[in-house]
mmCIF file of C-alpha atoms and ligand atoms in Angstrom:
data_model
loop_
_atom_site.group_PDB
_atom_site.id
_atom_site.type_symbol
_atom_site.label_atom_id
_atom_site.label_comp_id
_atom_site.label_asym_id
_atom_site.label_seq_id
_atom_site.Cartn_x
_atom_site.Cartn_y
_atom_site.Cartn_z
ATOM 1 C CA UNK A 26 -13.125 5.117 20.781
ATOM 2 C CA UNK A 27 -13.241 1.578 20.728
ATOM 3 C CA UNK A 28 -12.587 -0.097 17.258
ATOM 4 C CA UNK A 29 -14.737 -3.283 16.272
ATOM 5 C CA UNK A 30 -15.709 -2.689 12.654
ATOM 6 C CA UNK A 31 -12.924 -2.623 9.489
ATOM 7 C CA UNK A 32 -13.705 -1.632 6.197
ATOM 8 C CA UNK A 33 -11.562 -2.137 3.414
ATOM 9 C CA UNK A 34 -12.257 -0.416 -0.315
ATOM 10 C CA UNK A 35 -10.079 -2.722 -2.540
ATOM 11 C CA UNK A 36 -8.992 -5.941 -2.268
ATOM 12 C CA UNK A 37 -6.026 -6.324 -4.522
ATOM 13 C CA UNK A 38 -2.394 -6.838 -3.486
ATOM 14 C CA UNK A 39 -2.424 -3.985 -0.653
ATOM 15 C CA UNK A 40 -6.417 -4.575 0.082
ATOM 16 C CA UNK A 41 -5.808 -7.746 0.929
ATOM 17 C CA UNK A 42 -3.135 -7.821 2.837
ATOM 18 C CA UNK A 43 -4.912 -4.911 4.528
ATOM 19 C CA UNK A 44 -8.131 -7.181 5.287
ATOM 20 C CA UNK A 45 -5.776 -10.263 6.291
ATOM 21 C CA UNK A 46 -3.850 -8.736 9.057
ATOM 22 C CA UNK A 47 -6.814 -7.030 10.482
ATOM 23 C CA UNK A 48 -8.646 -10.204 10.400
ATOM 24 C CA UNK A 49 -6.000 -12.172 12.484
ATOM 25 C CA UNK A 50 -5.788 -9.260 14.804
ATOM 26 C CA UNK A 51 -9.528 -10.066 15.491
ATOM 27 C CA UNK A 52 -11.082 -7.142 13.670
ATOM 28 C CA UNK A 53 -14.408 -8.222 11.708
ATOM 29 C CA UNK A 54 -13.785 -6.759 8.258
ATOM 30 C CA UNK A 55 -15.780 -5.756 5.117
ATOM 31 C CA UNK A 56 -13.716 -5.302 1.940
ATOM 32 C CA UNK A 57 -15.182 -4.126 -0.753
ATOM 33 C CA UNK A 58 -14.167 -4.526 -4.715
ATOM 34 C CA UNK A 59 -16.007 -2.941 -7.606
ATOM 35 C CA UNK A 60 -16.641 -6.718 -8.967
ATOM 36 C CA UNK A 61 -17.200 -10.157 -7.895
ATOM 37 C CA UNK A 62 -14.413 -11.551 -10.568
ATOM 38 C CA UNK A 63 -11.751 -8.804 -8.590
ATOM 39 C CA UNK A 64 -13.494 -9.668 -4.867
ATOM 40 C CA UNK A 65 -12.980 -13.489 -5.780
ATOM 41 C CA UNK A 66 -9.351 -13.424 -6.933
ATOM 42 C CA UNK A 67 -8.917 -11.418 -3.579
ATOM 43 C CA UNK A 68 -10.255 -13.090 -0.930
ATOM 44 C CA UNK A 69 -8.824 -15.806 -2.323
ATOM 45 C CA UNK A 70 -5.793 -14.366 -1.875
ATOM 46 C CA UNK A 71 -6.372 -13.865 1.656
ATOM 47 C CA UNK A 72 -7.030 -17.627 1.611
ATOM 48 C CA UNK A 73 -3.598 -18.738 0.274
ATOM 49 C CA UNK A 74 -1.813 -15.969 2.888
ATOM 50 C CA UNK A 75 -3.203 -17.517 5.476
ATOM 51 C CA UNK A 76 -2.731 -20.863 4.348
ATOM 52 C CA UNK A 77 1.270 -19.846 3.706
ATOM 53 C CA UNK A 78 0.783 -18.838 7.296
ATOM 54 C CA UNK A 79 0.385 -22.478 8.290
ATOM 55 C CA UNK A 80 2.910 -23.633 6.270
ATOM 56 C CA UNK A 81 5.261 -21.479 7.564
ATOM 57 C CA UNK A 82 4.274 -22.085 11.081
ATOM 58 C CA UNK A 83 2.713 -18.747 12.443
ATOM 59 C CA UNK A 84 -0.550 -19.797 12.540
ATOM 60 C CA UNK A 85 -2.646 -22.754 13.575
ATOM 61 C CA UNK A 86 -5.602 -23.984 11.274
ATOM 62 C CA UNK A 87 -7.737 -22.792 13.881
ATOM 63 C CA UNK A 88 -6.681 -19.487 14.147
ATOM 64 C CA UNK A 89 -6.702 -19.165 10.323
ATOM 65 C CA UNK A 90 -10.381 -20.640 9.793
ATOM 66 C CA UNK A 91 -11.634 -18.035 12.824
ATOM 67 C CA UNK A 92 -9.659 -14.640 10.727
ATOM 68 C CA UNK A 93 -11.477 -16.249 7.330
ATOM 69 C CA UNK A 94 -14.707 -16.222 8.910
ATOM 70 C CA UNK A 95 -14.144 -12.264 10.061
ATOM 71 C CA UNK A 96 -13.494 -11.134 6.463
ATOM 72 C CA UNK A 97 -16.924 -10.518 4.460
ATOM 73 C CA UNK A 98 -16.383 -9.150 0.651
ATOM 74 C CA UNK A 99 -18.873 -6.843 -0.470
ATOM 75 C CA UNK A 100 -19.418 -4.744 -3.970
ATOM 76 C CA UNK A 101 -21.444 -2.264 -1.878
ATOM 77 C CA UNK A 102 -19.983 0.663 0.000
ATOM 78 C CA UNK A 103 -23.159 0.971 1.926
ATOM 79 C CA UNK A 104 -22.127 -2.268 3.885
ATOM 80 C CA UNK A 105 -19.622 0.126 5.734
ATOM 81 C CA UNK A 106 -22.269 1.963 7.422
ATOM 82 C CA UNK A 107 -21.218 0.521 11.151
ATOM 83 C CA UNK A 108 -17.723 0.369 10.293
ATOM 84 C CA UNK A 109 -15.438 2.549 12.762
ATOM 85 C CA UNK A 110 -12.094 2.629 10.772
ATOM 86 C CA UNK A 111 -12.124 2.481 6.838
ATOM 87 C CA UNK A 112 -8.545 2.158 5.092
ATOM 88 C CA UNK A 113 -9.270 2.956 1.258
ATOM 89 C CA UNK A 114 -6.620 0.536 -0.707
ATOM 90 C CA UNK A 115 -8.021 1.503 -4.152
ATOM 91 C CA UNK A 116 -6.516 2.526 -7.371
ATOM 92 C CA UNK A 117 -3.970 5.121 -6.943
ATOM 93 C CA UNK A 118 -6.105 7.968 -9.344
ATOM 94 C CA UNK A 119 -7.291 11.086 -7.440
ATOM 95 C CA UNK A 120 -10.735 11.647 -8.795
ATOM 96 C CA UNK A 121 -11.745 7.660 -7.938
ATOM 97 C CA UNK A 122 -10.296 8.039 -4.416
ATOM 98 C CA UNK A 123 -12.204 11.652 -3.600
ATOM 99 C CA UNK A 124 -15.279 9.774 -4.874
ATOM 100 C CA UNK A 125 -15.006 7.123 -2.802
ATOM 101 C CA UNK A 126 -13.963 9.187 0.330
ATOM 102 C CA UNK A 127 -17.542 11.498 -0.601
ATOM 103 C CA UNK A 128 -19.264 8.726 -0.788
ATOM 104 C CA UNK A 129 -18.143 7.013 2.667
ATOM 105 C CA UNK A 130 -18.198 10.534 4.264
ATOM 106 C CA UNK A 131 -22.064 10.318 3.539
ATOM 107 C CA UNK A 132 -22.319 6.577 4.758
ATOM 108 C CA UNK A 133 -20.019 5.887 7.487
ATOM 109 C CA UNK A 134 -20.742 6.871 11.487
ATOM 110 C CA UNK A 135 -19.814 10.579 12.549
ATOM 111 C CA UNK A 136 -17.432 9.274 14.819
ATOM 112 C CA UNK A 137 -15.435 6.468 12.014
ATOM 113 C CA UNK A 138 -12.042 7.393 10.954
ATOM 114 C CA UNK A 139 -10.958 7.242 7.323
ATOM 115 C CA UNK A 140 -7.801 6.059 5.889
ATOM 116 C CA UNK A 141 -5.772 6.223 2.833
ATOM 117 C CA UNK A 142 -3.585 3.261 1.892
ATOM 118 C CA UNK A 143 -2.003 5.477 -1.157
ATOM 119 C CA UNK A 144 1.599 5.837 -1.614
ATOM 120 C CA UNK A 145 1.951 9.426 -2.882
ATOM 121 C CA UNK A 146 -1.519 11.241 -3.606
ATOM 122 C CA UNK A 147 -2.327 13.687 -1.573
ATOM 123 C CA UNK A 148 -4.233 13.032 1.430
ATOM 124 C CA UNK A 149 -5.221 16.792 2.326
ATOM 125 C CA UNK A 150 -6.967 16.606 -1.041
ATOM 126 C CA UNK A 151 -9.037 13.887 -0.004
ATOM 127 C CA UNK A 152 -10.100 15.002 2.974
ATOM 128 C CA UNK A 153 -11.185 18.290 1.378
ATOM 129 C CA UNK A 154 -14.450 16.800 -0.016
ATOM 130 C CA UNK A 155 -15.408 15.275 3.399
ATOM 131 C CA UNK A 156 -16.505 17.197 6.540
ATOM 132 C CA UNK A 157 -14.695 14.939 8.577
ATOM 133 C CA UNK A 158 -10.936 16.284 7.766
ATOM 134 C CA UNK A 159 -10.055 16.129 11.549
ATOM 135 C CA UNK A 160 -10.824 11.981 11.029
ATOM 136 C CA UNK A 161 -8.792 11.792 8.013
ATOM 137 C CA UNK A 162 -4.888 10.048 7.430
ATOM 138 C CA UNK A 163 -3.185 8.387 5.494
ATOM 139 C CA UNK A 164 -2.427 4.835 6.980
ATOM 140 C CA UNK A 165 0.511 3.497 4.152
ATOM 141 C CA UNK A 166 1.114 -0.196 4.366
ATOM 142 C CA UNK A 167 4.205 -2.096 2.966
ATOM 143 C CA UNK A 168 4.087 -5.317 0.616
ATOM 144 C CA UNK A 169 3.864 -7.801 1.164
ATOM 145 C CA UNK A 170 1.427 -6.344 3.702
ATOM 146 C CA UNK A 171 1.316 -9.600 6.303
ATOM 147 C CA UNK A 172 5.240 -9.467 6.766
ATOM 148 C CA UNK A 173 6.338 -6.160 6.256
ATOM 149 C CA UNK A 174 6.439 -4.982 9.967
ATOM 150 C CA UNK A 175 6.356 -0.787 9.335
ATOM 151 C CA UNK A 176 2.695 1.352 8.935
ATOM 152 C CA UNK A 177 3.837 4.786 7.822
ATOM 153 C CA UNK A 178 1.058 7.111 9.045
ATOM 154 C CA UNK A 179 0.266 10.324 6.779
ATOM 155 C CA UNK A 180 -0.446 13.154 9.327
ATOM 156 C CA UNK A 181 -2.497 16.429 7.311
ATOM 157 C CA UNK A 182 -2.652 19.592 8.780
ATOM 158 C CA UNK A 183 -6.396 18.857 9.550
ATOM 159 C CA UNK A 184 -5.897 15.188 11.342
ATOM 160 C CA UNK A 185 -6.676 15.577 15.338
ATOM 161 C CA UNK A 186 -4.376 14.157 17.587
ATOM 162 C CA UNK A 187 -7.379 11.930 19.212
ATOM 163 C CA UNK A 188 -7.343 10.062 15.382
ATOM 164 C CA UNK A 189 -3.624 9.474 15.324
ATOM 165 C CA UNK A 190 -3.851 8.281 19.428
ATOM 166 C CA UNK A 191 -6.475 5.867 17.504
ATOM 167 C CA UNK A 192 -4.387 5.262 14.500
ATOM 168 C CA UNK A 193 -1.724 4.166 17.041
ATOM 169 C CA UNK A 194 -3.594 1.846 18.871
ATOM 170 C CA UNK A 195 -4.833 -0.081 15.690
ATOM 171 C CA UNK A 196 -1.301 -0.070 14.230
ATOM 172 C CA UNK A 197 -0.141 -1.662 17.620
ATOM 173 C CA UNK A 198 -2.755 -4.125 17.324
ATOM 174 C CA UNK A 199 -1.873 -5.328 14.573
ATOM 175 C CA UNK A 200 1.288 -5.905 15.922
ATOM 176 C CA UNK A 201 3.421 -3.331 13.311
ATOM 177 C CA UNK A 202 5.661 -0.837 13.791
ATOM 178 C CA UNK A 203 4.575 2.774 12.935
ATOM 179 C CA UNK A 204 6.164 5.981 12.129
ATOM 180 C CA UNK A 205 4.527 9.430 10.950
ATOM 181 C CA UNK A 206 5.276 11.714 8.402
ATOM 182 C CA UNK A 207 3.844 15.162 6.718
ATOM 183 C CA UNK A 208 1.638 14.983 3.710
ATOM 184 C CA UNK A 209 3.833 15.246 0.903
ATOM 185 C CA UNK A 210 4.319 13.040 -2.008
ATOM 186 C CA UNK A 211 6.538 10.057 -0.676
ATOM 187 C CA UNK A 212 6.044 10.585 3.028
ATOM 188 C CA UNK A 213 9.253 9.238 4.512
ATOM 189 C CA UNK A 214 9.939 5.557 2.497
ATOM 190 C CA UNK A 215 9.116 6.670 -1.139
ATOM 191 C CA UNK A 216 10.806 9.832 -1.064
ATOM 192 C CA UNK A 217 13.842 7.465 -0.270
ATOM 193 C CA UNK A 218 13.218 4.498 -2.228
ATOM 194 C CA UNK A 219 12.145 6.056 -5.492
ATOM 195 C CA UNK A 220 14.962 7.867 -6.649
ATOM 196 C CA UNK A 221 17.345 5.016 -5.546
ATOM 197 C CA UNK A 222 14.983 2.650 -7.710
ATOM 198 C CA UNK A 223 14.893 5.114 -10.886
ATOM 199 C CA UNK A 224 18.951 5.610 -10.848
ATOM 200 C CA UNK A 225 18.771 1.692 -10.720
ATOM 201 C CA UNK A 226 16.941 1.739 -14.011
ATOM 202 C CA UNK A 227 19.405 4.900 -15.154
ATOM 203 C CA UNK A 228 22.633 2.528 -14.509
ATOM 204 C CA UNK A 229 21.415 -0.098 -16.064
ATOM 205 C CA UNK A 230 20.277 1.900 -19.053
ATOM 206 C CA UNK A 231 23.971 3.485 -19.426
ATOM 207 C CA UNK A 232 24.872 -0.077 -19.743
ATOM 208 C CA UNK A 233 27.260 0.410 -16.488
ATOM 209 C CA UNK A 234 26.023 -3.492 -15.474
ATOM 210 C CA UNK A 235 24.070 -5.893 -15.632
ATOM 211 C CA UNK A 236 20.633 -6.510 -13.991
ATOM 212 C CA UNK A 237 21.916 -9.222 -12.485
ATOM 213 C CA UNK A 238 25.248 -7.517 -11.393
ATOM 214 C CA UNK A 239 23.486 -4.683 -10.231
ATOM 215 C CA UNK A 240 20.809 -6.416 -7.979
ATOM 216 C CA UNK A 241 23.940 -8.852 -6.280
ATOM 217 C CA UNK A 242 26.100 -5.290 -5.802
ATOM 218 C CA UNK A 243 22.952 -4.257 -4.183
ATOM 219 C CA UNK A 244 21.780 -7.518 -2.118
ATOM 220 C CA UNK A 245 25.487 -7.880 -1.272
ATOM 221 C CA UNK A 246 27.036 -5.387 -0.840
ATOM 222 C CA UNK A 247 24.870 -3.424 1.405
ATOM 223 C CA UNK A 248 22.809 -6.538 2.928
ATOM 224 C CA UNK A 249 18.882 -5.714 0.898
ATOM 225 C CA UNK A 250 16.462 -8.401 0.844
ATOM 226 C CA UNK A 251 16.222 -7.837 -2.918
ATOM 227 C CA UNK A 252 18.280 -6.010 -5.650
ATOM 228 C CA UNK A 253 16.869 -2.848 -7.090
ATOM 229 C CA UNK A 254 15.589 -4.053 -10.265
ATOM 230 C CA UNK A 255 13.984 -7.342 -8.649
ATOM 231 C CA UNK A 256 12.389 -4.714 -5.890
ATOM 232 C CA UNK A 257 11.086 -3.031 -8.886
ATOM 233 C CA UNK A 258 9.714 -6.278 -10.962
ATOM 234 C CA UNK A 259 8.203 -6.720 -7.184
ATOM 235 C CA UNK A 260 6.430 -3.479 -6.859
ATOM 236 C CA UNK A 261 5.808 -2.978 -10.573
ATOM 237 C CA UNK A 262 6.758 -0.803 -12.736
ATOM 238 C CA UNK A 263 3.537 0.864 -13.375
ATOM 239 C CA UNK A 264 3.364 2.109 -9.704
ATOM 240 C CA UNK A 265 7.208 3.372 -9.230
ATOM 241 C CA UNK A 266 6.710 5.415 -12.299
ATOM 242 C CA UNK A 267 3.159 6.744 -10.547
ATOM 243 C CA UNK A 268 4.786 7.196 -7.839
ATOM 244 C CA UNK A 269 7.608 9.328 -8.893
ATOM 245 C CA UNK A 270 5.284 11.239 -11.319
ATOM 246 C CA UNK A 271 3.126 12.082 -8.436
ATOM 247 C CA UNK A 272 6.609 12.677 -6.662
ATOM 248 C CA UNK A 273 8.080 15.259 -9.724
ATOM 249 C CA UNK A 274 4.796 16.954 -10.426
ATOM 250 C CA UNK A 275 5.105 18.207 -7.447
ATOM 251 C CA UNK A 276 8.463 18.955 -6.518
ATOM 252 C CA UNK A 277 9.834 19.759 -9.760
ATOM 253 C CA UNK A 278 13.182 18.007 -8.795
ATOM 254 C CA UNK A 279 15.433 15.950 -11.717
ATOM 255 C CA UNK A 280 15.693 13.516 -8.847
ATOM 256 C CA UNK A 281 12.359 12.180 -9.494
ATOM 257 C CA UNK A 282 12.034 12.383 -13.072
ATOM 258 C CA UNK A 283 11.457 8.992 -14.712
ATOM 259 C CA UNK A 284 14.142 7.685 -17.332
ATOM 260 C CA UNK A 285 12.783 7.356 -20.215
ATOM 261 C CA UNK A 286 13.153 3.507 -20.311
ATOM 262 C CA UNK A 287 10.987 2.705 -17.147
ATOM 263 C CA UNK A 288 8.364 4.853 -19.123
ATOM 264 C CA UNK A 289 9.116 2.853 -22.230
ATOM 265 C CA UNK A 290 8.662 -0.714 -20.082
ATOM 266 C CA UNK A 291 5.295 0.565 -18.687
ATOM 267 C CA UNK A 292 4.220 1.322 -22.403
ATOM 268 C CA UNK A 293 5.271 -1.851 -23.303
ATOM 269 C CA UNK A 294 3.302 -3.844 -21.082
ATOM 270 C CA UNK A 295 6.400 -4.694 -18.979
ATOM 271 C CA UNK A 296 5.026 -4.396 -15.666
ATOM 272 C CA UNK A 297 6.824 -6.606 -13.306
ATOM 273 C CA UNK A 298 5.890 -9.931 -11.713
ATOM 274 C CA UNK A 299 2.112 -8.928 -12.128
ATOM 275 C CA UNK A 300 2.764 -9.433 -16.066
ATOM 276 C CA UNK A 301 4.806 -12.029 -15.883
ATOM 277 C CA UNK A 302 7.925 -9.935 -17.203
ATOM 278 C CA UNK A 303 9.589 -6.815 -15.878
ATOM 279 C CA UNK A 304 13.217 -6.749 -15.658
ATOM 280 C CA UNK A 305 13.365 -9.863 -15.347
ATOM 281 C CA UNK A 306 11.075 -12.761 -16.854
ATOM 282 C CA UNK A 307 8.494 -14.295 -14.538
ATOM 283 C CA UNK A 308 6.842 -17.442 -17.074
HETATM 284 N N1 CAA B 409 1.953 -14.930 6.575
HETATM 285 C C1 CAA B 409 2.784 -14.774 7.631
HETATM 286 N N2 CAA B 409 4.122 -14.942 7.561
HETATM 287 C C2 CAA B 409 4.638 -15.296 6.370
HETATM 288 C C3 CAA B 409 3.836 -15.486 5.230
HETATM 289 C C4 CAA B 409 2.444 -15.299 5.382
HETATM 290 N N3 CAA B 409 1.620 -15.445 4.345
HETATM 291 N N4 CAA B 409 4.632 -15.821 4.191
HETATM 292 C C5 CAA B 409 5.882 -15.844 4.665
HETATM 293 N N5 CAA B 409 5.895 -15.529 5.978
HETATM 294 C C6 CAA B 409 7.066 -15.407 6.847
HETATM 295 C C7 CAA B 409 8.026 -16.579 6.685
HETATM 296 O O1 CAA B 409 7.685 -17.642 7.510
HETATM 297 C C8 CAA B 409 9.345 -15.927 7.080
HETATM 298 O O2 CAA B 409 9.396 -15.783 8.484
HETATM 299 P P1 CAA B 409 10.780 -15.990 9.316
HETATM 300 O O3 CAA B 409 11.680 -14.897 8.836
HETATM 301 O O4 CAA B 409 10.368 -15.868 10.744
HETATM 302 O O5 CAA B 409 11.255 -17.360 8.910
HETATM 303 C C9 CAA B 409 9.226 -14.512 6.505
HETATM 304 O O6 CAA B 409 7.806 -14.263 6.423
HETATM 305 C C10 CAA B 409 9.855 -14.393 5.139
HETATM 306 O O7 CAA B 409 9.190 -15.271 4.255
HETATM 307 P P2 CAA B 409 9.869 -16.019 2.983
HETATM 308 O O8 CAA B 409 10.986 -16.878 3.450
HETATM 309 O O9 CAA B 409 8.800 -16.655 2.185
HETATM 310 O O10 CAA B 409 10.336 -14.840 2.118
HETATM 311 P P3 CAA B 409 11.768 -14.257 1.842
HETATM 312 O O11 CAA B 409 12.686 -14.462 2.988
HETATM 313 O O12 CAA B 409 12.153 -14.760 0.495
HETATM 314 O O13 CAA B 409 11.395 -12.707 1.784
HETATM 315 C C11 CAA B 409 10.294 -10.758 1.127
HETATM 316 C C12 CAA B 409 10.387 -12.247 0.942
HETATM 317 C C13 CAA B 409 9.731 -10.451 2.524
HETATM 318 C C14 CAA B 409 9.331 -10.240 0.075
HETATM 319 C C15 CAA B 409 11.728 -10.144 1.018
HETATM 320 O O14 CAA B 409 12.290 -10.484 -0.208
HETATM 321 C C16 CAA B 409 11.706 -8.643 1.156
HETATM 322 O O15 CAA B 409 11.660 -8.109 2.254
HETATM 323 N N6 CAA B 409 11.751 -7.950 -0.001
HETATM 324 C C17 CAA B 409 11.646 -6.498 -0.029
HETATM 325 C C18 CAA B 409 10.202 -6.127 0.101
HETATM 326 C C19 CAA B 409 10.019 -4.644 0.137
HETATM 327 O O16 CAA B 409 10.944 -3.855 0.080
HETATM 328 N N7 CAA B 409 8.742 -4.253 0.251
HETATM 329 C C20 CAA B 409 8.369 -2.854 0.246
HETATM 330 C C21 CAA B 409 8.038 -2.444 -1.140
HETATM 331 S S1 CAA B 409 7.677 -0.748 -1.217
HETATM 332 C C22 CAA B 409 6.061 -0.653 -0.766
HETATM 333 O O17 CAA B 409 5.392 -1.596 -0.530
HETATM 334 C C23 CAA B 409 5.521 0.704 -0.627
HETATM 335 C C24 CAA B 409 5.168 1.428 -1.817
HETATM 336 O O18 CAA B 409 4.439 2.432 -1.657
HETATM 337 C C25 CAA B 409 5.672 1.144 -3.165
#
C-alpha cells in the first residue's frame, strides 16, 4: 500500500508536530481541529517550527514554503475521506477518541490505516467500535515531535502484520526511529518515565531538595537533557497525572499512584509551561 494522503485529528502541541514532520517528509496532510481559533493557533505553530527550522539551519526557505503548502487545516472529518493513514492526536478522554475513530471508520477508505497518538488509553478499546481492528495502532510520538527522533508503535492483539510493515515504512520516512510495544497503559517510555517523574514530585515534597537541586542532580549527574521537575513543567502536569491515572487504574500498583501534591498543582491551575507556572515560573 502506497501512502500519499495524511490526516491528522488535532492540531495542538502533538498534532502539530504530527502534521509538520509529515509535511517535510512530502506527505500532503489534512489536520483537523474542532475550531478555527484552535486550527489557527496550530498551523501557526507549524509555521514558527518550520521557521525555527531555518534558523537553525535544517531547512532551506524553499523546502519550508513547499511542506506549508502540503498542510491543509480543516474542522471537517469528512475531508479525510481519501486519506490512507490517519494519526488521531486528540484529547486524551476515551469516549471523544472512540467517537472520532467511529466516525472515521465510516468515512475513511477500506484499505486506510488508523492511528492513535495517545500516551496511555487503550488502543484495543478503540479499535473495538471500528470494523477495521486489523488497521488499527497506536503510533506514540515524542515532544517536541520535530526533534524527538523515537515513534513508539502500540501493537493490539488485532493489528495485522501488513499495517505494522506499513507503520514501519512511514516511521522510516519520516526519518525516526521506531520501537513496538504491547497495548498496555505506558507502552515502553511512560511505564518508565512516569514513576521516575512522580517520585521527583515525592522528593521534593519530603523537602529532601530543592527543585533546583533536584533537576541539576538529575541533568548532572546522570547526563538528562532536562531535570525531572523541568521535564514535568515541559510535559505538564495535567497529562503526567493522566497518564499515571490511566497507568494505576489499571495496574493497581503504589508505583503509579499520584502524590497528592501533583494532584493539588493540577487543581490549582499549575500546569506547567502551558500556564505559564508549574514548578517553576514561566512569565
Ligand atoms: N525543527 C527542526 N530542528 C530543530 C527545531 C525545529 N523546529 N528546533 C530546534 N531544532 C534542532 C536544533 O537545531 C538542535 O539541533 P542540533 O542538536 O543538531 O544542533 C536540536 O534541535 C536541539 O534544539 P535546541 O538547541 O533548541 O534545544 P535544546 O538543546 O535546548 O533541547 C529539547 C531542547 C530537545 C526539548 C531538550 O531539552 C530535550 O530533549 N528535553 C527532553 C524532552 C523529552 O524528554 N521529551 C519527551 C517528553 S515525554 C513525551 O513526549 C511522551 C509522553 O507521552 C508524555
Amino acid at each position: 500500500m502506497e501512502i500519499n494522503g495524511i490526516g491528522v485529528v488535532g492540531c495542538g502541541l502533538m498534532g502539530s508536530g504530527i502534521a509538520e514532520v509529515c509535511a517535510r517528509a512530502g506527505y500532503e496532510v489534512v489536520v483537523r481541529e474542532v475550531n478555527d481559533a484552535l486550527l489557527q493557533k496550530g498551523l501557526g505553530r507549524v509555521q514558527g517550527s518550520l521557521a525555527k527550522a531555518v534558523a537553525r539551519g535544517k531547512a532551506t526557505q524553499g523546502q519550508v514554503d513547499e511542506a506549508l503548502a502540503r498542510v491543509h487545516g480543516t474542522l471537517d472529518l469528512a475531508t479525510f475521506a481519501k486519506c490512507d493513514l490517519v494519526v488521531e492526536a486528540a484529547i486524551e478522554n476515551m469516549s471523544a477518541k472512540k467517537e472520532i475513530f467511529a466516525a472515521l471508520d465510516d468515512i475513511l477508505p477500506p484499505h486506510a490505516i488508523l492511528a492513535s497518538n495517545t500516551s496511555s488509553l487503550c488502543v484495543t478499546e478503540m479499535a473495538s467500535v471500528t470494523k477495521r481492528g486489523d488497521r488499527i495502532l497506536g503510533i506514540h510520538f515524542f515532544n517536541p515531535v520535530p526533534i524527538m527522533p523515537l515513534i513508539e508503535f502500540v501493537r493490539t492483539i488485532l493489528t495485522s502484520d501488513e499495517t505494522m510493515e506499513i507503520a514501519h515504512q512511514f516511521g522510516a520516512s519520516l526519518g525516526k526511529r521506531m520501537v513496538t510495544a504491547k497495548d498496555t497503559p505506558g507502552f515502553i517510555v511512560n511505564r518508565l518515565l512516569i514513576p521516575y517523574l512522580l517520585d521527583a514530585v515525592g522528593i521534593y515534597e519530603d523537602g529532601l531538595a530543592t527543585r533546583e537541586d533536584i533537576d541539576t542532580a538529575v541533568k548532572l549527574g546522570l547526563n538528562h537533557p532536562m531535570g525531572p521537575l523541568t521535564l514535568l513543567d515541559f510535559v505538564g502536569l495535567d497529562t503526567t497525572l493522566f497518564i499515571a491515572d490511566a497507568m494505576y487504574e489499571e495496574f493497581k500498583d503504589p508505583r503509579y499512584a499520584a502524590p497528592p501534591l501533583l494532584r493539588r498543582m493540577v487543581l490549582a491551575g499549575h500546569l506547567g509551561r502551558k500556564s505559564g507556572k508549574g514548578f517553576y515560573d514561566y512569565g
